């Protein structure tokens, strides 16, 4: 595990040498926590604006210029709300559950290479770590639903377990398909490989199929419509977080949007060259890498929002049929085809 030198040098110049170790890690964590909070708030605002655009209405437009401070006002409202719960809830697990969800999302953010020199930690198993850490978030959902002592919450939690475990298979296999091309799990090296062309172009049709499967499965794994059976309000009230209020509810709500960003950021890194510009048009300006990374990521976020406001919610049986009878077999065949392409050295290089 290597911490990127530019970030280290910045912090080493700001704090005394004798307290560099733990303090440096804490400061990096606090910066990412700030990014986490702001990103989550404004992804909520983006969702509301996109929904309004699709439904031909204005959306938030009262608080701040064109409604830009609306989510800040919502956050202050949630901070002021009383934390209520059921009398017979398992208090320890009930209070612990939101932190499972929020901490796993925060840990995943620290792995992404926003540019060549802007990455908190560059793990040699970065992609594997992201898949593994995203699997832990479902524990928070299961704990929250089970410990609430509410049947609707329990049903939502059980649905979450089934859905997340099922669709993680397709997410993992679609990413493994691209790892065959790169030969590495390290995110920075995956981006470097794409200097000869983004992987979605290098890998021909199997790469395009892998991307399509990844986006469908990623949307399902984040429990977003049309796969939001976990919190189907027409059936379960609010699903697994029915009994949560105030900031505990906000943690679950915020984590959903951060997880959407994480899914989009993985897609950007693995399929679309991460911080690399199209055809290397800004290669001489490396500081523009953040711009290209965020632009690609937010385009994928917009695509996921487009899914939500276009397709109707699936039934539980349809949800599982899509994964086990369609996406998983397609993924297995696709990974074999990609292996043949790599074996015969048929990938496209620019």
Coordinates of C-alpha atoms in Angstrom, one line a residue:
X1 CA 0.0 0.0 0.0
X2 CA 1.5 3.3 -1.1
X3 CA 0.3 6.7 -0.2
X4 CA 0.6 9.1 -3.2
X5 CA 3.7 11.3 -2.7
X6 CA 2.2 14.6 -3.6
X7 CA -0.5 14.4 -0.9
X8 CA 2.1 13.2 1.6
X9 CA 4.5 16.0 0.8
X10 CA 1.7 18.5 1.2
X11 CA 0.8 17.3 4.7
X12 CA 4.4 16.8 5.7
X13 CA 5.0 20.5 5.0
X14 CA 2.1 21.5 7.2
X15 CA 2.7 19.6 10.4
X16 CA 5.8 19.0 12.6
X17 CA 7.9 16.0 11.8
X18 CA 7.4 14.3 15.2
X19 CA 3.6 13.8 14.7
X20 CA 3.5 12.9 11.0
X21 CA 2.3 9.3 11.2
X22 CA -1.2 9.1 12.7
X23 CA -1.9 12.8 12.3
X24 CA -1.3 12.7 8.6
X25 CA -3.8 9.8 8.3
X26 CA -6.3 11.6 10.4
X27 CA -6.0 14.8 8.3
X28 CA -6.4 12.9 5.1
X29 CA -9.5 11.2 6.5
X30 CA -11.0 14.5 7.6
X31 CA -10.5 16.0 4.1
X32 CA -12.2 13.0 2.5
X33 CA -14.9 13.2 5.1
X34 CA -15.5 16.8 4.0
X35 CA -15.6 15.7 0.3
X36 CA -17.9 12.9 1.3
X37 CA -20.4 15.2 2.9
X38 CA -20.4 17.9 0.2
X39 CA -20.6 15.3 -2.6
X40 CA -23.5 13.5 -0.9
X41 CA -25.5 16.7 -0.4
X42 CA -25.1 18.0 -4.0
X43 CA -25.8 14.5 -5.5
X44 CA -29.2 14.7 -3.8
X45 CA -29.7 18.2 -5.3
X46 CA -28.6 16.8 -8.7
X47 CA -31.1 14.0 -8.4
X48 CA -33.9 16.4 -7.6
X49 CA -33.0 18.7 -10.6
X50 CA -32.7 15.7 -13.0
X51 CA -36.1 14.4 -11.7
X52 CA -37.7 17.8 -12.3
X53 CA -36.2 18.0 -15.8
X54 CA -37.6 14.6 -16.7
X55 CA -41.0 15.6 -15.3
X56 CA -41.1 19.0 -16.9
X57 CA -41.1 21.0 -13.7
X58 CA -38.8 23.4 -11.9
X59 CA -37.4 21.4 -9.0
X60 CA -35.8 23.1 -6.0
X61 CA -35.5 26.9 -6.7
X62 CA -36.2 28.8 -3.5
X63 CA -33.3 28.4 -1.1
X64 CA -30.2 30.1 -2.4
X65 CA -29.5 30.9 -6.1
X66 CA -31.6 28.5 -8.2
X67 CA -32.1 26.3 -5.2
X68 CA -28.4 25.5 -4.7
X69 CA -28.7 25.7 -0.9
X70 CA -31.8 23.5 -0.6
X71 CA -29.9 20.4 0.4
X72 CA -27.9 22.4 3.0
X73 CA -31.2 23.5 4.5
X74 CA -32.5 19.9 4.5
X75 CA -29.3 18.7 6.3
X76 CA -29.8 21.4 9.0
X77 CA -33.4 20.2 9.4
X78 CA -32.3 16.6 9.8
X79 CA -29.7 17.7 12.4
X80 CA -32.4 19.3 14.5
X81 CA -34.8 16.4 14.4
X82 CA -35.3 14.1 17.4
X83 CA -33.8 10.6 17.1
X84 CA -36.7 8.3 17.6
X85 CA -37.0 4.5 17.5
X86 CA -39.1 1.5 18.6
X87 CA -39.2 0.5 22.3
X88 CA -38.1 -3.1 21.7
X89 CA -35.4 -2.4 19.2
X90 CA -31.9 -3.9 19.8
X91 CA -30.4 -0.6 20.7
X92 CA -26.7 -1.5 20.1
X93 CA -27.2 -2.9 16.7
X94 CA -29.9 -0.3 15.8
X95 CA -27.4 2.5 16.5
X96 CA -24.4 0.7 14.9
X97 CA -26.1 -0.1 11.6
X98 CA -25.9 3.4 10.0
X99 CA -22.1 3.5 10.6
X100 CA -21.5 0.3 8.7
X101 CA -23.1 1.9 5.7
X102 CA -21.4 5.3 5.9
X103 CA -17.9 4.0 6.9
X104 CA -17.7 1.5 4.0
X105 CA -18.6 4.2 1.5
X106 CA -16.0 6.6 2.9
X107 CA -13.3 3.9 2.8
X108 CA -14.1 3.2 -0.9
X109 CA -13.6 6.9 -1.8
X110 CA -10.0 6.9 -0.6
X111 CA -8.9 4.4 -3.2
X112 CA -9.9 6.3 -6.4
X113 CA -7.1 8.0 -8.5
X114 CA -8.6 11.4 -9.4
X115 CA -5.4 12.2 -11.2
X116 CA -2.0 10.6 -11.4
X117 CA -0.9 12.5 -8.3
X118 CA -4.2 12.8 -6.4
X119 CA -5.0 9.6 -4.7
X120 CA -5.0 8.9 -0.9
X121 CA -4.0 5.2 -1.1
X122 CA -2.9 3.2 -4.1
X123 CA -3.4 -0.4 -3.3
X124 CA -2.0 -3.2 -5.5
X125 CA -5.4 -5.0 -5.0
X126 CA -7.4 -1.8 -5.4
X127 CA -10.3 -3.2 -7.5
X128 CA -10.6 -6.3 -5.3
X129 CA -10.6 -4.0 -2.2
X130 CA -13.5 -2.0 -3.7
X131 CA -15.6 -5.1 -4.5
X132 CA -14.9 -6.4 -1.0
X133 CA -15.6 -3.2 0.9
X134 CA -18.8 -2.6 -1.0
X135 CA -20.0 -6.0 0.2
X136 CA -19.7 -4.9 3.9
X137 CA -22.3 -2.1 3.4
X138 CA -25.1 -4.6 3.2
X139 CA -24.4 -5.7 6.8
X140 CA -25.5 -2.3 7.9
X141 CA -28.8 -2.6 6.0
X142 CA -29.4 -6.1 7.4
X143 CA -28.6 -5.0 11.0
X144 CA -30.8 -1.9 10.6
X145 CA -33.8 -3.9 9.4
X146 CA -33.5 -6.7 11.8
X147 CA -32.7 -4.6 14.9
X148 CA -35.7 -2.2 14.4
X149 CA -38.3 -4.7 15.6
X150 CA -40.5 -3.9 12.6
X151 CA -41.8 -6.4 10.0
X152 CA -41.5 -4.0 7.1
X153 CA -37.9 -3.2 8.0
X154 CA -37.1 -6.9 8.3
X155 CA -38.6 -7.7 4.9
X156 CA -36.7 -4.8 3.4
X157 CA -33.4 -6.0 5.0
X158 CA -33.9 -9.6 3.8
X159 CA -34.6 -8.3 0.2
X160 CA -31.4 -6.3 0.5
X161 CA -29.4 -9.3 1.4
X162 CA -30.8 -11.4 -1.5
X163 CA -30.5 -8.5 -4.0
X164 CA -27.0 -7.3 -3.1
X165 CA -25.4 -10.8 -2.9
X166 CA -27.0 -11.7 -6.3
X167 CA -25.9 -8.7 -8.2
X168 CA -22.5 -8.5 -6.7
X169 CA -21.7 -11.6 -8.8
X170 CA -22.4 -9.7 -12.0
X171 CA -20.5 -6.6 -10.8
X172 CA -17.5 -8.7 -9.9
X173 CA -17.5 -10.8 -13.1
X174 CA -17.9 -7.8 -15.4
X175 CA -14.9 -6.1 -13.7
X176 CA -12.9 -9.4 -13.9
X177 CA -13.6 -9.4 -17.6
X178 CA -11.7 -6.1 -17.9
X179 CA -8.9 -7.3 -15.6
X180 CA -8.1 -9.9 -18.2
X181 CA -7.2 -7.0 -20.5
X182 CA -5.2 -5.0 -17.9
X183 CA -3.4 -7.9 -16.0
X184 CA -3.6 -5.9 -12.8
X185 CA -6.0 -4.9 -10.0
X186 CA -4.2 -1.7 -9.1
X187 CA -6.4 1.2 -10.2
X188 CA -3.5 3.6 -11.1
X189 CA -2.0 0.9 -13.4
X190 CA -5.4 0.2 -14.9
X191 CA -5.6 3.8 -16.0
X192 CA -2.0 3.8 -17.3
X193 CA -2.9 0.8 -19.5
X194 CA -5.6 2.9 -21.2
X195 CA -3.1 5.4 -22.6
X196 CA -3.3 3.3 -25.8
X197 CA -7.1 3.5 -25.8
X198 CA -9.9 3.2 -23.2
X199 CA -10.6 -0.4 -22.3
X200 CA -14.2 -0.2 -23.6
X201 CA -12.6 0.3 -27.1
X202 CA -9.7 -2.1 -26.6
X203 CA -11.9 -5.0 -25.6
X204 CA -14.3 -4.9 -28.6
X205 CA -17.9 -6.1 -28.1
X206 CA -17.1 -8.1 -24.9
X207 CA -16.0 -4.8 -23.2
X208 CA -19.2 -3.1 -24.2
X209 CA -21.3 -6.0 -23.0
X210 CA -19.3 -6.0 -19.7
X211 CA -20.0 -2.3 -19.3
X212 CA -23.8 -2.7 -19.9
X213 CA -24.0 -5.6 -17.4
X214 CA -21.9 -3.6 -14.9
X215 CA -24.2 -0.6 -15.0
X216 CA -27.3 -2.7 -14.7
X217 CA -25.9 -4.7 -11.8
X218 CA -24.3 -1.6 -10.2
X219 CA -27.6 0.2 -10.2
X220 CA -29.2 -2.9 -8.5
X221 CA -26.5 -3.1 -6.0
X222 CA -27.0 0.5 -4.9
X223 CA -30.8 -0.4 -4.3
X224 CA -31.9 2.3 -6.7
X225 CA -35.0 2.2 -8.9
X226 CA -36.0 0.2 -10.9
X227 CA -34.3 -2.2 -8.4
X228 CA -35.4 -0.5 -5.1
X229 CA -37.3 -3.4 -3.7
X230 CA -35.4 -2.9 -0.4
X231 CA -37.3 0.3 0.3
X232 CA -40.3 0.0 -1.9
X233 CA -42.5 2.7 -0.4
X234 CA -45.7 1.3 -1.9
X235 CA -45.2 -2.0 0.0
X236 CA -42.9 -1.4 2.9
X237 CA -43.2 2.2 4.1
X238 CA -39.6 3.1 3.8
X239 CA -38.2 -0.5 4.0
X240 CA -35.2 -1.2 6.1
X241 CA -34.9 2.4 7.5
X242 CA -38.6 2.9 8.4
X243 CA -37.8 3.3 12.1
X244 CA -34.8 5.7 11.6
X245 CA -35.1 9.4 11.9
X246 CA -32.9 12.5 11.9
X247 CA -29.2 12.0 11.2
X248 CA -29.4 8.2 11.4
X249 CA -31.8 8.2 8.5
X250 CA -29.6 10.8 6.8
X251 CA -26.6 8.4 7.0
X252 CA -28.5 5.8 5.0
X253 CA -29.8 8.3 2.6
X254 CA -26.4 9.9 2.0
X255 CA -24.7 6.5 1.6
X256 CA -27.0 5.6 -1.2
X257 CA -25.9 8.6 -3.3
X258 CA -22.2 8.1 -2.4
X259 CA -22.5 4.5 -3.4
X260 CA -24.0 5.6 -6.8
X261 CA -20.9 7.9 -7.2
X262 CA -18.6 5.0 -6.3
X263 CA -20.2 2.7 -8.9
X264 CA -19.9 5.5 -11.5
X265 CA -16.3 6.2 -10.5
X266 CA -15.3 2.5 -10.8
X267 CA -16.9 2.5 -14.3
X268 CA -15.0 5.6 -15.2
X269 CA -11.7 4.1 -14.0
X270 CA -12.1 0.6 -15.5
X271 CA -13.9 1.4 -18.8
X272 CA -13.3 5.0 -19.7
X273 CA -9.7 5.8 -18.8
X274 CA -10.1 7.5 -15.4
X275 CA -8.4 10.9 -15.5
X276 CA -7.2 10.5 -19.1
X277 CA -8.6 12.9 -21.7
X278 CA -10.2 11.6 -24.9
X279 CA -7.4 11.0 -27.6
X280 CA -4.9 12.7 -25.2
X281 CA -6.1 16.2 -26.0
X282 CA -5.0 17.6 -22.6
X283 CA -2.1 15.3 -21.9
X284 CA 0.2 18.3 -21.5
X285 CA -2.1 19.7 -18.7
X286 CA -2.2 16.9 -16.1
X287 CA -4.1 19.1 -13.6
X288 CA -7.1 18.8 -15.9
X289 CA -7.3 15.1 -14.9
X290 CA -9.7 15.8 -12.1
X291 CA -12.0 17.6 -14.5
X292 CA -12.1 14.6 -16.9
X293 CA -12.5 12.1 -14.1
X294 CA -15.4 14.0 -12.6
X295 CA -17.0 14.7 -16.0
X296 CA -17.1 11.0 -16.9
X297 CA -18.2 10.0 -13.5
X298 CA -21.1 12.5 -13.4
X299 CA -22.2 11.4 -16.9
X300 CA -22.5 7.8 -15.5
X301 CA -24.3 9.2 -12.4
X302 CA -26.7 10.9 -14.8
X303 CA -27.2 7.6 -16.6
X304 CA -28.2 5.9 -13.4
X305 CA -30.6 8.8 -12.6
X306 CA -32.1 8.4 -16.0
X307 CA -32.8 4.7 -15.2
X308 CA -34.6 5.7 -12.1
X309 CA -37.0 8.2 -13.8
X310 CA -37.6 6.1 -16.8
X311 CA -38.3 2.5 -15.8
X312 CA -41.0 1.1 -13.5
X313 CA -40.0 -0.9 -10.4
X314 CA -39.6 -4.6 -10.9
X315 CA -41.2 -7.3 -8.8
X316 CA -38.9 -9.4 -6.6
X317 CA -39.1 -12.5 -8.8
X318 CA -38.3 -10.4 -11.9
X319 CA -35.4 -8.8 -10.1
X320 CA -33.8 -12.2 -9.3
X321 CA -34.7 -13.7 -12.7
X322 CA -32.9 -10.9 -14.5
X323 CA -29.7 -11.7 -12.5
X324 CA -29.7 -15.5 -12.3
X325 CA -31.2 -16.4 -15.7
X326 CA -29.8 -13.5 -17.9
X327 CA -27.0 -11.4 -16.5
X328 CA -24.9 -14.1 -14.9
X329 CA -24.9 -16.5 -17.9
X330 CA -24.1 -13.6 -20.2
X331 CA -21.3 -12.6 -18.0
X332 CA -19.8 -16.1 -17.9
X333 CA -19.9 -16.4 -21.7
X334 CA -18.5 -12.9 -22.1
X335 CA -15.5 -13.6 -19.8
X336 CA -14.6 -16.6 -21.9
X337 CA -14.8 -14.6 -25.1
X338 CA -12.6 -11.9 -23.5
X339 CA -10.1 -14.5 -22.5
X340 CA -9.9 -15.7 -26.1
X341 CA -9.4 -12.1 -27.4
X342 CA -6.5 -11.6 -24.9
X343 CA -5.0 -15.0 -25.7
X344 CA -5.0 -14.3 -29.5
X345 CA -3.8 -10.7 -28.8
X346 CA -6.8 -9.2 -30.7
X347 CA -7.3 -6.2 -28.5
X348 CA -7.5 -2.8 -30.3
X349 CA -4.5 -0.4 -29.7
X350 CA -4.6 3.3 -30.7

